[in-house]
Coordinates of N, CA and C in Angstrom, one line a residue:
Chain B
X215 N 88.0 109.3 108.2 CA 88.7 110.4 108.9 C 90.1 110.5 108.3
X216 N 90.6 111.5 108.5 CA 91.8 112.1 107.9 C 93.2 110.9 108.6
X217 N 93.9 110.2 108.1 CA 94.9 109.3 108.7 C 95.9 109.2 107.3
X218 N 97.4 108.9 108.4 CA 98.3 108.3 107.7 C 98.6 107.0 108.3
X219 N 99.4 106.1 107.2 CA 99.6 104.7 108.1 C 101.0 104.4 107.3
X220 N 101.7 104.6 107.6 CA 103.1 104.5 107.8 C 103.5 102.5 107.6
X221 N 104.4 102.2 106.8 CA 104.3 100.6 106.6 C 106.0 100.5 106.0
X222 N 106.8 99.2 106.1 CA 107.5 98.5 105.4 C 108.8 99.0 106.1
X223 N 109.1 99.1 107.6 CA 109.9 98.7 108.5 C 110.3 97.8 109.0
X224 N 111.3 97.5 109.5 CA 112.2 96.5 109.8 C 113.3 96.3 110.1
X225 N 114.2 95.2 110.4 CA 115.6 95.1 110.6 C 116.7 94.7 108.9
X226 N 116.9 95.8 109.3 CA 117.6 95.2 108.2 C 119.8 95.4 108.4
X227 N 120.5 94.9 107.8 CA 122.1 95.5 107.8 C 122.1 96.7 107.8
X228 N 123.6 96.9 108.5 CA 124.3 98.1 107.6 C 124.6 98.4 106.2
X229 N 124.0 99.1 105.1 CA 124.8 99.0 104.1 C 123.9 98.7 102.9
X230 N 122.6 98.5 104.1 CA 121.4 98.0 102.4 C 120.1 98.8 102.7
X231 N 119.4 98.5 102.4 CA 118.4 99.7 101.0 C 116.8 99.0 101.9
X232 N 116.0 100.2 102.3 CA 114.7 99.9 102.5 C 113.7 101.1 101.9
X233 N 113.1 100.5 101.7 CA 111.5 101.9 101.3 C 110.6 101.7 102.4
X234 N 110.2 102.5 102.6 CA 108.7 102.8 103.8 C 107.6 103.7 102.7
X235 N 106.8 102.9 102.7 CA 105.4 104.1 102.3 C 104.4 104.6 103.6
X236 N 104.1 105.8 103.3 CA 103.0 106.3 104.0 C 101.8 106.3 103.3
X237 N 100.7 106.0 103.6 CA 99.0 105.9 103.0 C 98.9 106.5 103.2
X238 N 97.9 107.4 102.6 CA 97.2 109.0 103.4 C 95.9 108.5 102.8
X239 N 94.5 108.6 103.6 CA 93.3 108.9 103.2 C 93.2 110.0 103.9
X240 N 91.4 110.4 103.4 CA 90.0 111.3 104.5 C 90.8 112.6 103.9
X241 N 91.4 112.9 103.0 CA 92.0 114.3 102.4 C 92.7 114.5 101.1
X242 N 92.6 115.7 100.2 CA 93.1 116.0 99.1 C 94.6 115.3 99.3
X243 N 95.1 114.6 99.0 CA 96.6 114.5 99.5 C 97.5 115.3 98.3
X244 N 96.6 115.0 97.3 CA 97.8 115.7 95.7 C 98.0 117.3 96.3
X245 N 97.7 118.0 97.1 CA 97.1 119.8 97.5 C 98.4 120.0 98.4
X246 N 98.6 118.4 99.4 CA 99.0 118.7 100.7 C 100.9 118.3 100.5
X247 N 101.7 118.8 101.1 CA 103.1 119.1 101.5 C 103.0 117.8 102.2
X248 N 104.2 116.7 102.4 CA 103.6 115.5 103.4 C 106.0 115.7 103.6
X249 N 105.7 114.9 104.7 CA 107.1 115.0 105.5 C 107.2 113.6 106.2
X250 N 108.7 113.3 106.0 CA 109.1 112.1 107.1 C 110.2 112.7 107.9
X251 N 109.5 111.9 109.2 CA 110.2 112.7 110.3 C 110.4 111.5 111.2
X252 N 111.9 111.4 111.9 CA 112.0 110.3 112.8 C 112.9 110.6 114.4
X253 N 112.5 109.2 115.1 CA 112.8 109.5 115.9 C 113.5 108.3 116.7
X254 N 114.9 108.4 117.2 CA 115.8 107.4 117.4 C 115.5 107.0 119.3
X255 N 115.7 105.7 119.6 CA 114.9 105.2 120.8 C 115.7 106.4 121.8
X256 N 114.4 106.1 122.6 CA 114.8 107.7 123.7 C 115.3 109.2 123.3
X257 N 115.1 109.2 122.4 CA 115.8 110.6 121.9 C 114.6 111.3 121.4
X258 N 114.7 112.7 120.6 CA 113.8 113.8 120.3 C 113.7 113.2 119.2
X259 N 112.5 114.3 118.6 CA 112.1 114.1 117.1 C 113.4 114.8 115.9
X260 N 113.3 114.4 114.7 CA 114.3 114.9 113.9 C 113.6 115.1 112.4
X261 N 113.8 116.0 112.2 CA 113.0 116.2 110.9 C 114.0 115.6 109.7
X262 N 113.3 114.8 108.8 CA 113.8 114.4 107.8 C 114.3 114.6 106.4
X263 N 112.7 114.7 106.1 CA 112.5 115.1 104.4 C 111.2 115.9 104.1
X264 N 111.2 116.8 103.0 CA 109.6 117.0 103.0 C 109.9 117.4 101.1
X265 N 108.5 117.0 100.8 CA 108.2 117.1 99.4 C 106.7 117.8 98.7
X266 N 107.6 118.7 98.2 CA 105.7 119.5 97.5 C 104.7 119.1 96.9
X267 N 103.8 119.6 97.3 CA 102.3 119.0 96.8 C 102.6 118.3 95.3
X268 N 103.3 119.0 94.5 CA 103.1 118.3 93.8 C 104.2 117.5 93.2
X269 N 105.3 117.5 93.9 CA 106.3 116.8 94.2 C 107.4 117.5 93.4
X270 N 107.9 118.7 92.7 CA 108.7 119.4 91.8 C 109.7 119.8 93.1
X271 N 109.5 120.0 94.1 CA 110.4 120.3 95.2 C 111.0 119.3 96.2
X272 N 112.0 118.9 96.5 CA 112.4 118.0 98.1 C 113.0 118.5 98.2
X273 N 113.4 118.8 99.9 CA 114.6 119.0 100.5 C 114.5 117.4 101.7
X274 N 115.8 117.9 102.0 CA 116.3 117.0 103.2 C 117.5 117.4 103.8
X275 N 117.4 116.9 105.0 CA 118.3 117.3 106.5 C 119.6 116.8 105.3
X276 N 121.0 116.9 106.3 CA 122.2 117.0 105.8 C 122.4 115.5 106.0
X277 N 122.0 114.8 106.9 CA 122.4 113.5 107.2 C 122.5 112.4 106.3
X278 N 121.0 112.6 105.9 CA 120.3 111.9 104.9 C 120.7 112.0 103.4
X279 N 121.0 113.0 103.1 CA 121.4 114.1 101.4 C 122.6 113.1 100.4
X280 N 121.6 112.3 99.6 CA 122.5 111.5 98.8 C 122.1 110.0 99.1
X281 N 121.8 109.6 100.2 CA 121.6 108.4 100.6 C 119.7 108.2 100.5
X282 N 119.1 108.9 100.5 CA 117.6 108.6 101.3 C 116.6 110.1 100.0
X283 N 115.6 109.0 99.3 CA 114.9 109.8 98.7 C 113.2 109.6 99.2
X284 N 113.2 110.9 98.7 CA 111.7 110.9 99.0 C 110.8 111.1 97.7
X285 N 109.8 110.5 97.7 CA 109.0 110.8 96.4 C 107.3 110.6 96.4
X286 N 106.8 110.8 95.4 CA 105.3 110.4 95.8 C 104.3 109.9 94.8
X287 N 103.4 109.5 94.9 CA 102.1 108.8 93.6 C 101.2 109.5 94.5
X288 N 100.6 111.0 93.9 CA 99.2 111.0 93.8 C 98.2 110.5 93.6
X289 N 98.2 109.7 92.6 CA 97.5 108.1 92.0 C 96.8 107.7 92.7
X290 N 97.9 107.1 94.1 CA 97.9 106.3 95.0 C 97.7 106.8 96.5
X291 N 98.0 107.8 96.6 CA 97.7 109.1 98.1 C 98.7 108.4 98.9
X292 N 100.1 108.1 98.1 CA 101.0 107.5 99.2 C 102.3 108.4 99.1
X293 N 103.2 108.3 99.8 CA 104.4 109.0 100.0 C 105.3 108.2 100.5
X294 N 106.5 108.1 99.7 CA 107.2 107.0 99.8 C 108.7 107.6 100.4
X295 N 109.9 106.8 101.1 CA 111.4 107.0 101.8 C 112.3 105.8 101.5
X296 N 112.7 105.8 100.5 CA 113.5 105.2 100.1 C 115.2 105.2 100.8
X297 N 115.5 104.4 101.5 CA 116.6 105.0 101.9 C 117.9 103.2 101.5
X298 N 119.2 104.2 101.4 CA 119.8 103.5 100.9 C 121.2 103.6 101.6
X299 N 122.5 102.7 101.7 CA 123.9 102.8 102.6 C 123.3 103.0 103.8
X300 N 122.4 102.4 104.1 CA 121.7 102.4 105.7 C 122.8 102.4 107.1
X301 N 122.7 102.7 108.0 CA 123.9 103.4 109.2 C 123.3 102.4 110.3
X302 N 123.4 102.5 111.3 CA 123.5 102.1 112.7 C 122.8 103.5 113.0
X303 N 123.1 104.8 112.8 CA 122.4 105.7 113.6 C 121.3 106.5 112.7
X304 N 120.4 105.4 111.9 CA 119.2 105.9 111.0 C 118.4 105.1 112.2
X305 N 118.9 104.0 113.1 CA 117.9 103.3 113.6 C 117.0 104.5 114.4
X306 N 115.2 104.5 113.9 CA 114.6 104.8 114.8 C 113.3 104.3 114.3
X307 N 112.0 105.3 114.8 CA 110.7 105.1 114.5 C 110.6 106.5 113.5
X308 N 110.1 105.9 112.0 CA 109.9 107.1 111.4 C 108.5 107.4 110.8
X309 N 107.9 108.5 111.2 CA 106.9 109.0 110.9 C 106.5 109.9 109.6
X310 N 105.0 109.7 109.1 CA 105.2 110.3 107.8 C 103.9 111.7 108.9
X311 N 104.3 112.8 108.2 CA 103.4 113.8 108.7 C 103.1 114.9 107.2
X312 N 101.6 115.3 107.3 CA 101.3 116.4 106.2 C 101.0 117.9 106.7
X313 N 101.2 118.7 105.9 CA 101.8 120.4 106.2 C 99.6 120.4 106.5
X314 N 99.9 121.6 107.1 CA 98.6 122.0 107.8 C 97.9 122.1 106.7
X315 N 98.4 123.7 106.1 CA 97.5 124.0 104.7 C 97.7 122.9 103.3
X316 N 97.2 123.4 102.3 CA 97.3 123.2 101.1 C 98.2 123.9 100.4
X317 N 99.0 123.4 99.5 CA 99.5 124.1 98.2 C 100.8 124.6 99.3
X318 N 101.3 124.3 100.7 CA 102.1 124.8 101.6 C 103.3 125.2 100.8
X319 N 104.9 126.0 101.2 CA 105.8 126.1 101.2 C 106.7 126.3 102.2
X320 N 106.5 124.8 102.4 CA 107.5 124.2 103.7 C 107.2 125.3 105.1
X321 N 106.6 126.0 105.3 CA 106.4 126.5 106.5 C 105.4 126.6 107.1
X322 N 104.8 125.3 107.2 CA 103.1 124.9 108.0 C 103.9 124.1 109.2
X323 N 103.2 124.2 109.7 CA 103.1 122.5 110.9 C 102.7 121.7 110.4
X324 N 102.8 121.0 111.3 CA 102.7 119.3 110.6 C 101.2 118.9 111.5
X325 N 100.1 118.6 110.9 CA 99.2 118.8 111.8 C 98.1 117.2 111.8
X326 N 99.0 116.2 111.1 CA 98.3 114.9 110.7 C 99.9 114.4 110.9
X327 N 100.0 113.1 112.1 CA 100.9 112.1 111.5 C 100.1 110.8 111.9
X328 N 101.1 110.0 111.2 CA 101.2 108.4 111.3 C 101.5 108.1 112.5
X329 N 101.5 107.0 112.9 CA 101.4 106.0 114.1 C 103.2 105.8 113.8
X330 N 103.7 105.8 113.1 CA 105.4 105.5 113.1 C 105.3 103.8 112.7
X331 N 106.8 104.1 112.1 CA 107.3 102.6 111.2 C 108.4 102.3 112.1
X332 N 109.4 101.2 112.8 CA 110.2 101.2 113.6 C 111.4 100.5 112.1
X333 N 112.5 101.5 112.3 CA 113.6 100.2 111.7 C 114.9 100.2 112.4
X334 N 115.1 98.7 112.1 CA 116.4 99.0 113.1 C 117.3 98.4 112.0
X335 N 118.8 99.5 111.7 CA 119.8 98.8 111.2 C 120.9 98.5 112.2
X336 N 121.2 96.9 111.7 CA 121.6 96.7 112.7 C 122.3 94.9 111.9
X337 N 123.5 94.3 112.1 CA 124.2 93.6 111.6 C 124.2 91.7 112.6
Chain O
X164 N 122.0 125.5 110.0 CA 120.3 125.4 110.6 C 120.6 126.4 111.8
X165 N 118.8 126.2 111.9 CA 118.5 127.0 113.1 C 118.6 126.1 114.2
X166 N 119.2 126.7 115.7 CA 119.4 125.5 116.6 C 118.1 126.2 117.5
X167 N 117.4 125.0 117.8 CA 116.1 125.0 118.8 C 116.5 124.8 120.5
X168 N 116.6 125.7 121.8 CA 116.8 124.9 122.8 C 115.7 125.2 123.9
X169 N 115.3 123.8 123.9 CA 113.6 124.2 125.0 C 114.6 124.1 126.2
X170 N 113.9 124.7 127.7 CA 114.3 124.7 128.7 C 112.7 124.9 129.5
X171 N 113.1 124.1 130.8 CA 113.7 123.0 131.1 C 113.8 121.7 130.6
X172 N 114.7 120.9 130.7 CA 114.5 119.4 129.8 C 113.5 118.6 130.6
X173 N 113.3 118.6 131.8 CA 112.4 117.6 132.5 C 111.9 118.7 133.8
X174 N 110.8 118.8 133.6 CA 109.7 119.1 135.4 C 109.0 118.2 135.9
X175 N 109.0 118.3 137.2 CA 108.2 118.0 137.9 C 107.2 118.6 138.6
X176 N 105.6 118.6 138.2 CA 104.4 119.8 138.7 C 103.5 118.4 139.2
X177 N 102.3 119.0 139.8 CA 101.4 118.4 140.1 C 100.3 118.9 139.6
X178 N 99.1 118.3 139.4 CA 97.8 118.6 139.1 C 97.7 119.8 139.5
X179 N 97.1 120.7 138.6 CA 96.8 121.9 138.6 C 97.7 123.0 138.4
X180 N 98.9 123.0 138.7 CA 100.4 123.5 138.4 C 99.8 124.1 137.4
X181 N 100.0 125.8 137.3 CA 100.4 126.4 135.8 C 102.2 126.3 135.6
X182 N 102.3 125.6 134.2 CA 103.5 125.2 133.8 C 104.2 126.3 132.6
X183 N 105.0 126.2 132.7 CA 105.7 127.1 131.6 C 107.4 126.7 130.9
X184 N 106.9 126.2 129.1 CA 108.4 125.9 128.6 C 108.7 126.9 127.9
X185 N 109.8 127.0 127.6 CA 110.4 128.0 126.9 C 111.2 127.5 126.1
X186 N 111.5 128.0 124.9 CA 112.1 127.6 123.2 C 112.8 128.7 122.7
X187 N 114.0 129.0 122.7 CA 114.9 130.1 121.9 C 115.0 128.9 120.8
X188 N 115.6 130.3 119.8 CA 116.2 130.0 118.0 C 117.4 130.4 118.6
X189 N 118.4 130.0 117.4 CA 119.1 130.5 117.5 C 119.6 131.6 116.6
X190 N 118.5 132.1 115.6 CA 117.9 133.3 114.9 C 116.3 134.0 114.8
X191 N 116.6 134.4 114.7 CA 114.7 134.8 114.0 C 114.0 133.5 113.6
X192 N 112.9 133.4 114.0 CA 112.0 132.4 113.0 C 110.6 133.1 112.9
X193 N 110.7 134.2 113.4 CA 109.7 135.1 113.0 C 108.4 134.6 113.7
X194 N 107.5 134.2 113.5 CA 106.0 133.0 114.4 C 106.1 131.8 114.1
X195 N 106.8 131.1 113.1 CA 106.6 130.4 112.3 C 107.4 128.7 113.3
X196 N 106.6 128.9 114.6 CA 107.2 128.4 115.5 C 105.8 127.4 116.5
X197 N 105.7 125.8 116.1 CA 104.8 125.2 116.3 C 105.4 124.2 117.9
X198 N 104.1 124.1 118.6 CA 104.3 123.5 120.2 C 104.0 121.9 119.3
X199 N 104.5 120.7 120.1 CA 104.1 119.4 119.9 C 103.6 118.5 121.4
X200 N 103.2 117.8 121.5 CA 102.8 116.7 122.6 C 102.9 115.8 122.4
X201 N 103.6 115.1 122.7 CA 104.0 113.4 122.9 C 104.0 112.6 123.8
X202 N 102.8 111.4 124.0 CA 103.0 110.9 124.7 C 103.8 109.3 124.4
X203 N 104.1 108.9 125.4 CA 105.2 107.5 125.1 C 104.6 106.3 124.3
X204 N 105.3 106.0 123.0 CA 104.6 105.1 122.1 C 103.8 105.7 121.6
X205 N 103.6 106.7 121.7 CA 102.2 107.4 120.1 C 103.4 108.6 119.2
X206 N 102.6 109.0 118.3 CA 102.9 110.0 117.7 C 102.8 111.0 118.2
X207 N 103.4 112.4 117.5 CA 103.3 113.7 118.0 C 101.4 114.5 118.0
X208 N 101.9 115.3 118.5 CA 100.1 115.9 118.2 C 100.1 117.3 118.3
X209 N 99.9 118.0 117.3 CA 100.3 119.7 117.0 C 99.1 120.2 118.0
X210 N 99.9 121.4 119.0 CA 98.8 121.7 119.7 C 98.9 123.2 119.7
X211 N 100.0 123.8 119.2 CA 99.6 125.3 119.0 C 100.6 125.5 117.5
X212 N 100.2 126.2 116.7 CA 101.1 126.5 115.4 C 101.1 128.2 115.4
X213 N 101.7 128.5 114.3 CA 102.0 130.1 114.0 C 102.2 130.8 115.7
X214 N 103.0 130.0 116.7 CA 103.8 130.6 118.1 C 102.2 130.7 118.8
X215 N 101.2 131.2 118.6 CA 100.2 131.4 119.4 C 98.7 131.1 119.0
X216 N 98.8 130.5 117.9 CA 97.1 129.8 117.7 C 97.2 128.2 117.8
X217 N 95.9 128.1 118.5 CA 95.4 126.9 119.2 C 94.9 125.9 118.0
X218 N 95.7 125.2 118.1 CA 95.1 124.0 117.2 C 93.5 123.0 117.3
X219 N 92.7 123.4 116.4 CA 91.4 122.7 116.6 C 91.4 122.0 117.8
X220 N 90.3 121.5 118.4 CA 90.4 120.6 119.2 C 91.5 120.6 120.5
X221 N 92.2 121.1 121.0 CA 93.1 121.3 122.0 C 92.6 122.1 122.8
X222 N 92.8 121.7 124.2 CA 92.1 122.4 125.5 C 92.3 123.8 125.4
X223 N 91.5 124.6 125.6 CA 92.3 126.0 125.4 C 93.2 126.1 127.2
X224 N 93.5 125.2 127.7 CA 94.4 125.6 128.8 C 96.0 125.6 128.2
X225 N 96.0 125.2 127.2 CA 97.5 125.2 126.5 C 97.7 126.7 125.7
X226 N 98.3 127.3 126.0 CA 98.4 128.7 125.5 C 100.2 128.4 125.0
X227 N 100.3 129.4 123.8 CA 101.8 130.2 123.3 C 102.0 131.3 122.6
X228 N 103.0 131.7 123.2 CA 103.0 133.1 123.4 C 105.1 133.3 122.6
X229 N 105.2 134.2 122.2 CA 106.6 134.9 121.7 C 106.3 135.1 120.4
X230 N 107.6 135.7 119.7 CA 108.2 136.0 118.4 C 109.4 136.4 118.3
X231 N 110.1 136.2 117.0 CA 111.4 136.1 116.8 C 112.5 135.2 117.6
X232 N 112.9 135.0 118.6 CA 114.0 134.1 119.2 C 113.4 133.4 120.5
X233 N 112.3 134.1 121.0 CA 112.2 133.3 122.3 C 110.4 133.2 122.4
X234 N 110.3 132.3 123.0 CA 109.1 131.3 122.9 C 108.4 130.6 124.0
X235 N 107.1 130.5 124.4 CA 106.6 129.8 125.7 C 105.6 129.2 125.0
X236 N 105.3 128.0 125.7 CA 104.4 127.3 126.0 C 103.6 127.4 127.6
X237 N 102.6 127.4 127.5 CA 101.8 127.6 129.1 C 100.8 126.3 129.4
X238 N 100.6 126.0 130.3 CA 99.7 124.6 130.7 C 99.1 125.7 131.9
X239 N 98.2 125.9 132.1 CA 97.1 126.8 132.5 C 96.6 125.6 133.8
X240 N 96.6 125.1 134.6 CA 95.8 124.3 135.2 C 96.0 122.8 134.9
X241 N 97.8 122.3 135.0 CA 97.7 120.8 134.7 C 96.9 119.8 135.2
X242 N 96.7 118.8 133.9 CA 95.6 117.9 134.2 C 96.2 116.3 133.8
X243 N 96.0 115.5 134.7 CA 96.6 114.4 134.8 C 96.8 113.6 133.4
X244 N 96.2 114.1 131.9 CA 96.7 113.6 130.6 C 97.4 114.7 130.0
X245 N 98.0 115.7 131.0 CA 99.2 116.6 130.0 C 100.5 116.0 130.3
X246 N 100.6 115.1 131.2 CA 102.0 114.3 131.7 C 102.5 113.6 130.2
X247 N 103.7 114.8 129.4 CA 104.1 114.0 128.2 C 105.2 114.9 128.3
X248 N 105.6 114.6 126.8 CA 106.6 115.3 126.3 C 106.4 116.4 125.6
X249 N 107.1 117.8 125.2 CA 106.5 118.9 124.4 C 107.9 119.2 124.0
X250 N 107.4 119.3 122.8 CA 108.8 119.7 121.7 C 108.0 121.0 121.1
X251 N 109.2 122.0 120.6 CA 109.0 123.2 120.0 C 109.3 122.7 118.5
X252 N 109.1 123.4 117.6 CA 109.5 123.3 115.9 C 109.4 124.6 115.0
X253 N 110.6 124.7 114.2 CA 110.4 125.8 113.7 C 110.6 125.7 112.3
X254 N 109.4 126.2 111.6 CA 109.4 126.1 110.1 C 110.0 127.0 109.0
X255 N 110.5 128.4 109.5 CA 110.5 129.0 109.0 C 112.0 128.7 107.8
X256 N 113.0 127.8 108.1 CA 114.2 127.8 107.3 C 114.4 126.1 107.4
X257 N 114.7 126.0 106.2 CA 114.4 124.2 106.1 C 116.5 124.2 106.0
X258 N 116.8 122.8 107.4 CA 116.0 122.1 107.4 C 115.1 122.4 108.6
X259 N 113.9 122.4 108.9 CA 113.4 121.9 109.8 C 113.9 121.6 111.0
X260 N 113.9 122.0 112.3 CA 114.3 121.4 113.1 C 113.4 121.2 114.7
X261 N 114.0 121.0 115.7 CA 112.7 120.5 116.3 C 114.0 121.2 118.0
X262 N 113.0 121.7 119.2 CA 113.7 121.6 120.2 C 113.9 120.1 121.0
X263 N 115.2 120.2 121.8 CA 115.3 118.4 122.9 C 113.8 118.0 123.2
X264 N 113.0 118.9 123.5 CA 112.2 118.1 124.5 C 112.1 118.5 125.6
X265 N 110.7 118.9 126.2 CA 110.9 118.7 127.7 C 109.7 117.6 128.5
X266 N 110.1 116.8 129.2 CA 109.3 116.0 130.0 C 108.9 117.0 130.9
X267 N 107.1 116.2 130.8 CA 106.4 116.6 132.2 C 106.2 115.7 133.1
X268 N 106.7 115.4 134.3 CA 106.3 114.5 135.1 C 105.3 115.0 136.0
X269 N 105.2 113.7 136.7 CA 104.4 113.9 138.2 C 104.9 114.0 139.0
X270 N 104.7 115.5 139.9 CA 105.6 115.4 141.3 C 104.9 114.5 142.1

């Protein structure tokens, strides 16, 4: 079946560097637009990053822009969040999610996520 | 960005309650405006996209309805597993953004 699984969360400092990959099987994943999106304890969702099917495109929120990359291996059907100068207020659960359609431009829903990766920075 | 504001942030209905949230932009986003469901410790779960089509699989008691700036969601007959959270989202201008949230409780 169609799933993401979200992995390589954790505690880590203020000020240092983690990657989280998302898995994607059960779908074309090279076709599909995929997104990380998180969400800080007790609070709403926050959209993060998102990267084109075939990866020539990212954007990202303002927060993130300069610190936190996103990227991907078709290869591999994974989609990867590199984030770096890590904050006290990145701590949340972040989810990888993929655009509805195929071949998207950024304005599908997100219609597949992951179960969430939890990180907490924290000293 | 576009700012998202659902209203109410939290209700209280009972079984059977027809419920109703509502989502302004703070511009146009044209349809391009997706409902979410969340329950505590899971992920989200897309249950209506393009403002008013029903996502596979989803009760058709969930209905949405607007365009351009203002927005509903409808719960037709609440049923003791819609007690969650529902967030709005709007795709149409990146970044991306998402409404607070509104809790559904149990009266």
């Amino acid at each position: 079946q169609v799933q993401l699984v979200e992995s390589g969360g954790g505690v880590v400092q203020p000020g240092r560097s983690l990657r989280l990959s998302c898995a994607a099987s059960g779908f074309t994943f090279r076709t599909y637009g995929m997104h990380w999106v998180r969400q800080a304890p007790g609070k709403g969702l926050e959209w993060v990053a998102v990267i084109l099917y075939d990866g020539t495109d990212k954007y990202y929120t303002d927060s993130v822009k300069g610190r936190f990359t996103i990227s991907r291996d078709n290869s591999k059907n994974t989609v990867y969040l590199q984030m770096s100068s890590l904050r006290a207020d990145d701590t949340a659960v972040y989810y990888c999610a993929k655009d509805q359609y195929t071949y998207a431009q950024v304005d599908d829903a997100f219609d597949i996520w992951g179960q969430g990766t939890m990180v907490t920075v924290s000293s | 960005d576009i700012q998202m504001t659902q209203s109410p942030a939290s209700l209280s209905a009972s079984v059977g309650d027809r419920v109703t949230i509502t989502c302004r932009a703070s511009q146009s986003v044209f349809t391009y405006l997706n409902w979410y469901q969340q329950k505590p410790g899971r992920a989200p779960n897309l249950l209506i996209y393009a403002a008013s089509s029903l996502q596979s699989g989803v009760p058709s008691r969930f209905s949405g309805s607007g365009s351009g700036t203002d927005f509903t969601l409808t719960i037709s007959g609440l049923q003791p597993e819609d007690f969650a959270s529902y967030y709005c989202q709007q795709t149409h201008t990146i970044p991306v953004t998402f409404g607070g949230g509104t809790k559904v409780e149990i009266k």
